[in-house]
Amino acid sequence: MKIDVLTLFPSMFEPVMSESMMWKARDRGLLDFQAHDIRGYAVDKHRTVDDSPYGGGGGMILKPDVLARAIEAVKADDQSPVILMSPQGRLLTHAVALELSRHARLILVCGRYEGIDERVRELAINDEISIGDYVLTGGELAAMVLIDAVLRQIPGLLGAEGAQDRDSHADGLGGLLEGPHYTRPAEFRGLGVPAVLTSGHHAEVDRWRRRQAIKRTWQMRPDLLARANLSDEDRAFLAQLMEDAGD
Ligand code: 4G0
């Protein structure tokens, strides 16, 4: 996959993109990443990239000509989406990450200030994605979150265990959160490990994990249960949980 990022702060990507998974992806030829400096497309002697908004009010807006030139210089074809990282975008979810991972190439645009000129959005932006309902000082951190979520959907990046199938928010658990995990030692600061996990009864372990996933989802993200893929046995267990909490 090729990922091009347009940003005023290309050096922000360096430490993250040289970290383990990103580096592995680049080393194995699964990722061709490039950060492009939007300022490189400014033309005046001060290399101005922003201007005050028409109509007044605070803040600065990325100049349309500079951003449009940057996008046009990087864009190679019409199939690859040009995605604006924006708090107004559609929310990044597991499903969106999976959808984006199927593209051969992504072009991510990171705005700063109050945003970008609406005409560039109209003419050159194909998609707009938000990593959550909060405002950041720039789209760079949002782009890095998106890149991480998209790359770990690419087969062969997480090693043999293929943990992406089991992930919370993947379909491995039918849309449930994962339950608790334990590793050695068997006793830690007075706390033990559930006996079933050391029993060697694999069917019992599976059943316990399923129930823990249902319990955790109900406690932490009850909104996810409406869309979760639950069996009759799962539903009976959930009903019991809710009844027990009632008394
Ligand atoms: C474009 C993304 C970029 C428009 C970017 C702000 C939060 C996110 C930016 C704006 C960002 C997110 C309209 C304020 C830069 N903040 N939640 N800031 N507006 O993904």
PDB file of C-alpha atoms and ligand atoms in Angstrom:
ATOM      1  CA  MET A   1       0.000   0.000   0.000  1.00  0.00           C
ATOM      2  CA  LYS A   2       1.184   3.515  -0.804  1.00  0.00           C
ATOM      3  CA  ILE A   3       0.296   6.300   1.645  1.00  0.00           C
ATOM      4  CA  ASP A   4       1.034   9.941   0.912  1.00  0.00           C
ATOM      5  CA  VAL A   5       0.426  12.536   3.604  1.00  0.00           C
ATOM      6  CA  LEU A   6       0.157  16.271   2.949  1.00  0.00           C
ATOM      7  CA  THR A   7       1.130  18.263   6.014  1.00  0.00           C
ATOM      8  CA  LEU A   8       2.773  21.446   7.234  1.00  0.00           C
ATOM      9  CA  PHE A   9       4.720  19.338   9.760  1.00  0.00           C
ATOM     10  CA  PRO A  10       6.216  16.348   7.906  1.00  0.00           C
ATOM     11  CA  SER A  11       8.780  15.727  10.683  1.00  0.00           C
ATOM     12  CA  MET A  12       5.922  14.829  13.081  1.00  0.00           C
ATOM     13  CA  PHE A  13       5.583  11.531  11.193  1.00  0.00           C
ATOM     14  CA  GLU A  14       9.226  10.472  11.510  1.00  0.00           C
ATOM     15  CA  PRO A  15       9.244   8.912  15.009  1.00  0.00           C
ATOM     16  CA  VAL A  16       5.914   7.138  14.502  1.00  0.00           C
ATOM     17  CA  MET A  17       6.646   5.839  11.022  1.00  0.00           C
ATOM     18  CA  SER A  18      10.000   4.396  12.158  1.00  0.00           C
ATOM     19  CA  GLU A  19       8.359   2.538  15.079  1.00  0.00           C
ATOM     20  CA  SER A  20       8.046  -1.293  14.978  1.00  0.00           C
ATOM     21  CA  MET A  21       4.881  -2.100  12.982  1.00  0.00           C
ATOM     22  CA  MET A  22       5.283   0.818  10.604  1.00  0.00           C
ATOM     23  CA  TRP A  23       8.966   0.058  10.100  1.00  0.00           C
ATOM     24  CA  LYS A  24       8.226  -3.650   9.535  1.00  0.00           C
ATOM     25  CA  ALA A  25       5.603  -2.749   6.955  1.00  0.00           C
ATOM     26  CA  ARG A  26       8.021  -0.469   5.131  1.00  0.00           C
ATOM     27  CA  ASP A  27      10.921  -2.941   5.421  1.00  0.00           C
ATOM     28  CA  ARG A  28       8.807  -5.775   3.967  1.00  0.00           C
ATOM     29  CA  GLY A  29       7.641  -3.613   1.096  1.00  0.00           C
ATOM     30  CA  LEU A  30       4.022  -3.630   2.339  1.00  0.00           C
ATOM     31  CA  LEU A  31       4.049   0.137   2.880  1.00  0.00           C
ATOM     32  CA  ASP A  32       5.461   2.952   0.793  1.00  0.00           C
ATOM     33  CA  PHE A  33       4.986   6.028   3.005  1.00  0.00           C
ATOM     34  CA  GLN A  34       5.818   9.606   2.093  1.00  0.00           C
ATOM     35  CA  ALA A  35       5.097  12.850   3.966  1.00  0.00           C
ATOM     36  CA  HIS A  36       4.948  15.922   1.729  1.00  0.00           C
ATOM     37  CA  ASP A  37       5.438  19.441   3.036  1.00  0.00           C
ATOM     38  CA  ILE A  38       2.507  21.647   1.947  1.00  0.00           C
ATOM     39  CA  ARG A  39       4.781  24.681   2.372  1.00  0.00           C
ATOM     40  CA  GLY A  40       6.803  23.403  -0.563  1.00  0.00           C
ATOM     41  CA  TYR A  41       3.875  24.410  -2.789  1.00  0.00           C
ATOM     42  CA  ALA A  42       3.709  28.019  -1.588  1.00  0.00           C
ATOM     43  CA  VAL A  43       4.880  30.458  -4.258  1.00  0.00           C
ATOM     44  CA  ASP A  44       5.371  33.909  -2.700  1.00  0.00           C
ATOM     45  CA  LYS A  45       8.689  34.968  -1.213  1.00  0.00           C
ATOM     46  CA  HIS A  46       7.423  34.386   2.357  1.00  0.00           C
ATOM     47  CA  ARG A  47       6.074  30.955   1.366  1.00  0.00           C
ATOM     48  CA  THR A  48       2.680  31.865   2.835  1.00  0.00           C
ATOM     49  CA  VAL A  49       0.343  28.906   3.418  1.00  0.00           C
ATOM     50  CA  ASP A  50      -2.553  30.503   5.292  1.00  0.00           C
ATOM     51  CA  ASP A  51      -4.768  33.574   5.309  1.00  0.00           C
ATOM     52  CA  SER A  52      -7.541  35.136   7.420  1.00  0.00           C
ATOM     53  CA  PRO A  53     -11.132  34.074   6.753  1.00  0.00           C
ATOM     54  CA  TYR A  54     -13.492  36.128   4.549  1.00  0.00           C
ATOM     55  CA  GLY A  55     -16.210  37.601   6.753  1.00  0.00           C
ATOM     56  CA  GLY A  56     -13.817  38.056   9.640  1.00  0.00           C
ATOM     57  CA  GLY A  57     -13.600  36.082  12.847  1.00  0.00           C
ATOM     58  CA  GLY A  58     -10.576  34.406  14.313  1.00  0.00           C
ATOM     59  CA  GLY A  59      -8.158  31.841  13.042  1.00  0.00           C
ATOM     60  CA  MET A  60      -6.408  31.126   9.805  1.00  0.00           C
ATOM     61  CA  ILE A  61      -7.427  29.101   6.751  1.00  0.00           C
ATOM     62  CA  LEU A  62      -5.105  27.098   4.494  1.00  0.00           C
ATOM     63  CA  LYS A  63      -4.841  28.967   1.186  1.00  0.00           C
ATOM     64  CA  PRO A  64      -6.733  27.120  -1.569  1.00  0.00           C
ATOM     65  CA  ASP A  65      -4.098  27.504  -4.311  1.00  0.00           C
ATOM     66  CA  VAL A  66      -1.289  26.130  -2.141  1.00  0.00           C
ATOM     67  CA  LEU A  67      -3.253  23.116  -0.943  1.00  0.00           C
ATOM     68  CA  ALA A  68      -4.693  22.387  -4.409  1.00  0.00           C
ATOM     69  CA  ARG A  69      -1.206  22.465  -5.942  1.00  0.00           C
ATOM     70  CA  ALA A  70       0.092  20.113  -3.261  1.00  0.00           C
ATOM     71  CA  ILE A  71      -2.753  17.616  -3.840  1.00  0.00           C
ATOM     72  CA  GLU A  72      -2.349  17.783  -7.637  1.00  0.00           C
ATOM     73  CA  ALA A  73       1.410  17.198  -7.387  1.00  0.00           C
ATOM     74  CA  VAL A  74       0.966  14.071  -5.258  1.00  0.00           C
ATOM     75  CA  LYS A  75      -2.134  12.615  -6.901  1.00  0.00           C
ATOM     76  CA  ALA A  76      -1.368  10.048  -9.593  1.00  0.00           C
ATOM     77  CA  ASP A  77      -4.765   8.565 -10.500  1.00  0.00           C
ATOM     78  CA  ASP A  78      -8.488   8.986  -9.878  1.00  0.00           C
ATOM     79  CA  GLN A  79      -9.098   5.736  -7.951  1.00  0.00           C
ATOM     80  CA  SER A  80      -7.054   6.639  -4.875  1.00  0.00           C
ATOM     81  CA  PRO A  81      -9.134   8.596  -2.381  1.00  0.00           C
ATOM     82  CA  VAL A  82      -7.933  11.991  -1.156  1.00  0.00           C
ATOM     83  CA  ILE A  83      -8.972  11.962   2.500  1.00  0.00           C
ATOM     84  CA  LEU A  84      -9.189  15.032   4.718  1.00  0.00           C
ATOM     85  CA  MET A  85      -8.573  14.376   8.426  1.00  0.00           C
ATOM     86  CA  SER A  86     -11.285  16.489  10.038  1.00  0.00           C
ATOM     87  CA  PRO A  87     -13.503  16.563  13.128  1.00  0.00           C
ATOM     88  CA  GLN A  88     -16.425  16.875  10.688  1.00  0.00           C
ATOM     89  CA  GLY A  89     -15.625  13.581   8.936  1.00  0.00           C
ATOM     90  CA  ARG A  90     -17.247  10.160   9.216  1.00  0.00           C
ATOM     91  CA  LEU A  91     -16.013   8.381  12.320  1.00  0.00           C
ATOM     92  CA  LEU A  92     -13.079   6.004  11.979  1.00  0.00           C
ATOM     93  CA  THR A  93     -14.281   2.530  12.972  1.00  0.00           C
ATOM     94  CA  HIS A  94     -12.955  -0.989  12.417  1.00  0.00           C
ATOM     95  CA  ALA A  95     -15.192  -1.224   9.325  1.00  0.00           C
ATOM     96  CA  VAL A  96     -13.819   2.038   7.886  1.00  0.00           C
ATOM     97  CA  ALA A  97     -10.209   0.917   8.528  1.00  0.00           C
ATOM     98  CA  LEU A  98     -10.913  -2.382   6.752  1.00  0.00           C
ATOM     99  CA  GLU A  99     -12.518  -0.561   3.818  1.00  0.00           C
ATOM    100  CA  LEU A 100      -9.520   1.783   3.478  1.00  0.00           C
ATOM    101  CA  SER A 101      -7.049  -1.136   3.730  1.00  0.00           C
ATOM    102  CA  ARG A 102      -8.437  -2.457   0.404  1.00  0.00           C
ATOM    103  CA  HIS A 103      -7.137   0.584  -1.513  1.00  0.00           C
ATOM    104  CA  ALA A 104      -3.717   0.376  -3.162  1.00  0.00           C
ATOM    105  CA  ARG A 105      -3.081   4.003  -2.308  1.00  0.00           C
ATOM    106  CA  LEU A 106      -4.339   6.649   0.127  1.00  0.00           C
ATOM    107  CA  ILE A 107      -3.672  10.382   0.112  1.00  0.00           C
ATOM    108  CA  LEU A 108      -4.209  11.939   3.543  1.00  0.00           C
ATOM    109  CA  VAL A 109      -4.583  15.703   3.925  1.00  0.00           C
ATOM    110  CA  CYS A 110      -3.778  17.218   7.330  1.00  0.00           C
ATOM    111  CA  GLY A 111      -5.261  20.642   7.913  1.00  0.00           C
ATOM    112  CA  ARG A 112      -4.269  23.030  10.677  1.00  0.00           C
ATOM    113  CA  TYR A 113      -5.883  26.232  11.905  1.00  0.00           C
ATOM    114  CA  GLU A 114      -9.658  26.411  11.542  1.00  0.00           C
ATOM    115  CA  GLY A 115      -9.590  24.158   8.485  1.00  0.00           C
ATOM    116  CA  ILE A 116      -9.266  24.419   4.732  1.00  0.00           C
ATOM    117  CA  ASP A 117     -10.879  26.617   2.083  1.00  0.00           C
ATOM    118  CA  GLU A 118     -14.272  25.104   1.195  1.00  0.00           C
ATOM    119  CA  ARG A 119     -13.523  25.185  -2.550  1.00  0.00           C
ATOM    120  CA  VAL A 120     -10.595  22.778  -2.184  1.00  0.00           C
ATOM    121  CA  ARG A 121     -12.807  20.502  -0.158  1.00  0.00           C
ATOM    122  CA  GLU A 122     -15.358  20.621  -3.002  1.00  0.00           C
ATOM    123  CA  LEU A 123     -12.858  20.153  -5.833  1.00  0.00           C
ATOM    124  CA  ALA A 124     -10.173  17.875  -4.474  1.00  0.00           C
ATOM    125  CA  ILE A 125     -11.343  16.011  -1.350  1.00  0.00           C
ATOM    126  CA  ASN A 126     -13.122  12.651  -1.837  1.00  0.00           C
ATOM    127  CA  ASP A 127     -13.587  11.575   1.757  1.00  0.00           C
ATOM    128  CA  GLU A 128     -13.409  13.128   5.194  1.00  0.00           C
ATOM    129  CA  ILE A 129     -12.564  11.075   8.277  1.00  0.00           C
ATOM    130  CA  SER A 130     -12.566  11.893  12.001  1.00  0.00           C
ATOM    131  CA  ILE A 131     -10.860   9.811  14.684  1.00  0.00           C
ATOM    132  CA  GLY A 132     -13.334  10.992  17.336  1.00  0.00           C
ATOM    133  CA  ASP A 133     -15.488  13.852  18.531  1.00  0.00           C
ATOM    134  CA  TYR A 134     -12.790  16.264  19.666  1.00  0.00           C
ATOM    135  CA  VAL A 135     -10.716  18.956  17.978  1.00  0.00           C
ATOM    136  CA  LEU A 136      -6.937  18.645  17.608  1.00  0.00           C
ATOM    137  CA  THR A 137      -4.516  21.418  16.652  1.00  0.00           C
ATOM    138  CA  GLY A 138      -3.884  19.606  13.377  1.00  0.00           C
ATOM    139  CA  GLY A 139      -4.807  16.511  11.389  1.00  0.00           C
ATOM    140  CA  GLU A 140      -1.365  14.878  11.789  1.00  0.00           C
ATOM    141  CA  LEU A 141      -2.084  12.814  14.907  1.00  0.00           C
ATOM    142  CA  ALA A 142      -5.421  11.762  13.394  1.00  0.00           C
ATOM    143  CA  ALA A 143      -3.626  10.638  10.203  1.00  0.00           C
ATOM    144  CA  MET A 144      -1.165   8.543  12.226  1.00  0.00           C
ATOM    145  CA  VAL A 145      -4.041   6.874  14.099  1.00  0.00           C
ATOM    146  CA  LEU A 146      -5.734   6.101  10.781  1.00  0.00           C
ATOM    147  CA  ILE A 147      -2.511   4.707   9.265  1.00  0.00           C
ATOM    148  CA  ASP A 148      -1.972   2.416  12.285  1.00  0.00           C
ATOM    149  CA  ALA A 149      -5.564   1.132  12.194  1.00  0.00           C
ATOM    150  CA  VAL A 150      -5.444   0.558   8.417  1.00  0.00           C
ATOM    151  CA  LEU A 151      -2.011  -1.132   8.332  1.00  0.00           C
ATOM    152  CA  ARG A 152      -2.834  -3.690  10.985  1.00  0.00           C
ATOM    153  CA  GLN A 153      -5.668  -4.946   8.741  1.00  0.00           C
ATOM    154  CA  ILE A 154      -3.145  -5.923   6.075  1.00  0.00           C
ATOM    155  CA  PRO A 155      -2.466  -9.685   6.310  1.00  0.00           C
ATOM    156  CA  GLY A 156       1.077 -10.597   7.306  1.00  0.00           C
ATOM    157  CA  LEU A 157       1.793  -7.508   9.371  1.00  0.00           C
ATOM    158  CA  LEU A 158       0.963  -8.781  12.842  1.00  0.00           C
ATOM    159  CA  GLY A 159       2.792 -12.113  12.589  1.00  0.00           C
ATOM    160  CA  ALA A 160       1.432 -15.641  12.611  1.00  0.00           C
ATOM    161  CA  GLU A 161      -1.137 -15.135  15.348  1.00  0.00           C
ATOM    162  CA  GLY A 162      -3.329 -12.972  13.104  1.00  0.00           C
ATOM    163  CA  ALA A 163      -4.599 -11.055  16.112  1.00  0.00           C
ATOM    164  CA  GLN A 164      -6.647  -8.756  13.895  1.00  0.00           C
ATOM    165  CA  ASP A 165      -9.380 -11.432  13.652  1.00  0.00           C
ATOM    166  CA  ARG A 166      -9.780 -11.580  17.412  1.00  0.00           C
ATOM    167  CA  ASP A 167      -9.529  -7.852  18.052  1.00  0.00           C
ATOM    168  CA  SER A 168     -12.155  -5.972  19.921  1.00  0.00           C
ATOM    169  CA  HIS A 169     -14.248  -4.408  17.135  1.00  0.00           C
ATOM    170  CA  ALA A 170     -13.243  -7.063  14.611  1.00  0.00           C
ATOM    171  CA  ASP A 171     -15.680  -9.865  13.769  1.00  0.00           C
ATOM    172  CA  GLY A 172     -13.754 -12.591  15.615  1.00  0.00           C
ATOM    173  CA  LEU A 173     -15.889 -12.137  18.727  1.00  0.00           C
ATOM    174  CA  GLY A 174     -18.976 -11.056  16.804  1.00  0.00           C
ATOM    175  CA  GLY A 175     -18.575  -7.362  17.670  1.00  0.00           C
ATOM    176  CA  LEU A 176     -17.864  -7.879  21.392  1.00  0.00           C
ATOM    177  CA  LEU A 177     -14.963  -6.416  23.367  1.00  0.00           C
ATOM    178  CA  GLU A 178     -12.294  -8.854  24.498  1.00  0.00           C
ATOM    179  CA  GLY A 179     -12.413 -10.085  28.066  1.00  0.00           C
ATOM    180  CA  PRO A 180      -9.533 -10.040  30.562  1.00  0.00           C
ATOM    181  CA  HIS A 181      -6.113 -11.578  29.903  1.00  0.00           C
ATOM    182  CA  TYR A 182      -3.530 -12.960  32.353  1.00  0.00           C
ATOM    183  CA  THR A 183       0.095 -14.018  32.199  1.00  0.00           C
ATOM    184  CA  ARG A 184       2.615 -15.247  34.777  1.00  0.00           C
ATOM    185  CA  PRO A 185       3.009 -15.088  37.729  1.00  0.00           C
ATOM    186  CA  ALA A 186       0.047 -17.131  39.030  1.00  0.00           C
ATOM    187  CA  GLU A 187      -0.195 -14.771  42.010  1.00  0.00           C
ATOM    188  CA  PHE A 188       0.474 -11.037  41.684  1.00  0.00           C
ATOM    189  CA  ARG A 189       0.128  -8.682  44.677  1.00  0.00           C
ATOM    190  CA  GLY A 190      -2.334 -11.046  46.268  1.00  0.00           C
ATOM    191  CA  LEU A 191      -4.418 -11.505  43.119  1.00  0.00           C
ATOM    192  CA  GLY A 192      -4.709 -14.890  41.432  1.00  0.00           C
ATOM    193  CA  VAL A 193      -5.662 -16.100  37.971  1.00  0.00           C
ATOM    194  CA  PRO A 194      -9.120 -17.598  37.263  1.00  0.00           C
ATOM    195  CA  ALA A 195      -8.753 -21.371  37.814  1.00  0.00           C
ATOM    196  CA  VAL A 196     -10.405 -22.261  34.509  1.00  0.00           C
ATOM    197  CA  LEU A 197      -7.445 -20.747  32.596  1.00  0.00           C
ATOM    198  CA  THR A 198      -4.965 -23.140  34.198  1.00  0.00           C
ATOM    199  CA  SER A 199      -7.332 -26.154  34.109  1.00  0.00           C
ATOM    200  CA  GLY A 200      -6.371 -27.352  30.623  1.00  0.00           C
ATOM    201  CA  HIS A 201     -10.073 -27.727  29.649  1.00  0.00           C
ATOM    202  CA  HIS A 202     -10.058 -25.934  26.300  1.00  0.00           C
ATOM    203  CA  ALA A 203     -13.832 -26.003  25.808  1.00  0.00           C
ATOM    204  CA  GLU A 204     -14.314 -24.555  29.297  1.00  0.00           C
ATOM    205  CA  VAL A 205     -11.719 -21.849  28.597  1.00  0.00           C
ATOM    206  CA  ASP A 206     -13.544 -20.897  25.358  1.00  0.00           C
ATOM    207  CA  ARG A 207     -16.882 -20.734  27.158  1.00  0.00           C
ATOM    208  CA  TRP A 208     -15.402 -18.606  30.004  1.00  0.00           C
ATOM    209  CA  ARG A 209     -13.787 -16.212  27.501  1.00  0.00           C
ATOM    210  CA  ARG A 210     -17.041 -15.821  25.591  1.00  0.00           C
ATOM    211  CA  ARG A 211     -18.897 -15.008  28.795  1.00  0.00           C
ATOM    212  CA  GLN A 212     -16.210 -12.567  29.956  1.00  0.00           C
ATOM    213  CA  ALA A 213     -16.401 -10.812  26.569  1.00  0.00           C
ATOM    214  CA  ILE A 214     -20.177 -10.454  26.944  1.00  0.00           C
ATOM    215  CA  LYS A 215     -19.815  -9.202  30.524  1.00  0.00           C
ATOM    216  CA  ARG A 216     -17.126  -6.668  29.663  1.00  0.00           C
ATOM    217  CA  THR A 217     -19.032  -5.367  26.657  1.00  0.00           C
ATOM    218  CA  TRP A 218     -22.174  -4.962  28.734  1.00  0.00           C
ATOM    219  CA  GLN A 219     -20.220  -3.124  31.479  1.00  0.00           C
ATOM    220  CA  MET A 220     -18.025  -0.908  29.297  1.00  0.00           C
ATOM    221  CA  ARG A 221     -19.823  -0.468  25.947  1.00  0.00           C
ATOM    222  CA  PRO A 222     -23.456  -1.609  26.243  1.00  0.00           C
ATOM    223  CA  ASP A 223     -24.182   0.257  22.975  1.00  0.00           C
ATOM    224  CA  LEU A 224     -22.159  -2.417  21.116  1.00  0.00           C
ATOM    225  CA  LEU A 225     -24.478  -5.222  22.245  1.00  0.00           C
ATOM    226  CA  ALA A 226     -27.259  -4.088  19.918  1.00  0.00           C
ATOM    227  CA  ARG A 227     -25.082  -4.878  16.879  1.00  0.00           C
ATOM    228  CA  ALA A 228     -23.223  -7.881  18.347  1.00  0.00           C
ATOM    229  CA  ASN A 229     -23.642 -11.357  16.903  1.00  0.00           C
ATOM    230  CA  LEU A 230     -25.080 -13.286  19.885  1.00  0.00           C
ATOM    231  CA  SER A 231     -26.196 -16.925  20.076  1.00  0.00           C
ATOM    232  CA  ASP A 232     -29.192 -18.063  22.126  1.00  0.00           C
ATOM    233  CA  GLU A 233     -26.742 -19.202  24.825  1.00  0.00           C
ATOM    234  CA  ASP A 234     -25.042 -15.762  24.781  1.00  0.00           C
ATOM    235  CA  ARG A 235     -28.413 -14.047  25.150  1.00  0.00           C
ATOM    236  CA  ALA A 236     -29.380 -16.293  28.059  1.00  0.00           C
ATOM    237  CA  PHE A 237     -26.079 -15.465  29.803  1.00  0.00           C
ATOM    238  CA  LEU A 238     -26.591 -11.728  29.188  1.00  0.00           C
ATOM    239  CA  ALA A 239     -30.144 -11.888  30.541  1.00  0.00           C
ATOM    240  CA  GLN A 240     -28.766 -13.599  33.687  1.00  0.00           C
ATOM    241  CA  LEU A 241     -26.098 -10.878  34.082  1.00  0.00           C
ATOM    242  CA  MET A 242     -28.687  -8.137  33.853  1.00  0.00           C
ATOM    243  CA  GLU A 243     -30.997  -9.907  36.294  1.00  0.00           C
ATOM    244  CA  ASP A 244     -28.133 -10.410  38.806  1.00  0.00           C
ATOM    245  CA  ALA A 245     -27.275  -6.706  38.576  1.00  0.00           C
ATOM    246  CA  GLY A 246     -30.890  -5.853  39.329  1.00  0.00           C
ATOM    247  CA  ASP A 247     -30.858  -7.461  42.796  1.00  0.00           C
TER     248      ASP A 247
HETATM  249  C1  4G0 B   1      -9.753  20.340   9.208  1.00  0.00           C
HETATM  250  C2  4G0 B   1      -9.002  15.979  12.788  1.00  0.00           C
HETATM  251  C3  4G0 B   1      -8.646  20.009  10.003  1.00  0.00           C
HETATM  252  C4  4G0 B   1     -10.825  21.017   9.773  1.00  0.00           C
HETATM  253  C5  4G0 B   1      -8.359  17.203  12.562  1.00  0.00           C
HETATM  254  C6  4G0 B   1      -9.678  21.049  11.895  1.00  0.00           C
HETATM  255  C7  4G0 B   1      -9.617  16.743  14.954  1.00  0.00           C
HETATM  256  C8  4G0 B   1      -9.630  15.754  13.994  1.00  0.00           C
HETATM  257  C9  4G0 B   1      -8.610  20.385  11.357  1.00  0.00           C
HETATM  258  C10 4G0 B   1     -10.796  21.392  11.114  1.00  0.00           C
HETATM  259  C11 4G0 B   1      -8.395  18.156  13.558  1.00  0.00           C
HETATM  260  C12 4G0 B   1     -10.335  14.454  14.265  1.00  0.00           C
HETATM  261  C13 4G0 B   1     -13.110  22.216  10.979  1.00  0.00           C
HETATM  262  C14 4G0 B   1     -11.800  22.563  13.035  1.00  0.00           C
HETATM  263  C15 4G0 B   1      -7.439  20.007  12.199  1.00  0.00           C
HETATM  264  N1  4G0 B   1      -9.002  17.897  14.727  1.00  0.00           N
HETATM  265  N2  4G0 B   1     -11.215  14.389  15.266  1.00  0.00           N
HETATM  266  N3  4G0 B   1      -7.847  19.411  13.456  1.00  0.00           N
HETATM  267  N4  4G0 B   1     -11.895  22.055  11.705  1.00  0.00           N
HETATM  268  O1  4G0 B   1     -10.122  13.454  13.568  1.00  0.00           O
END
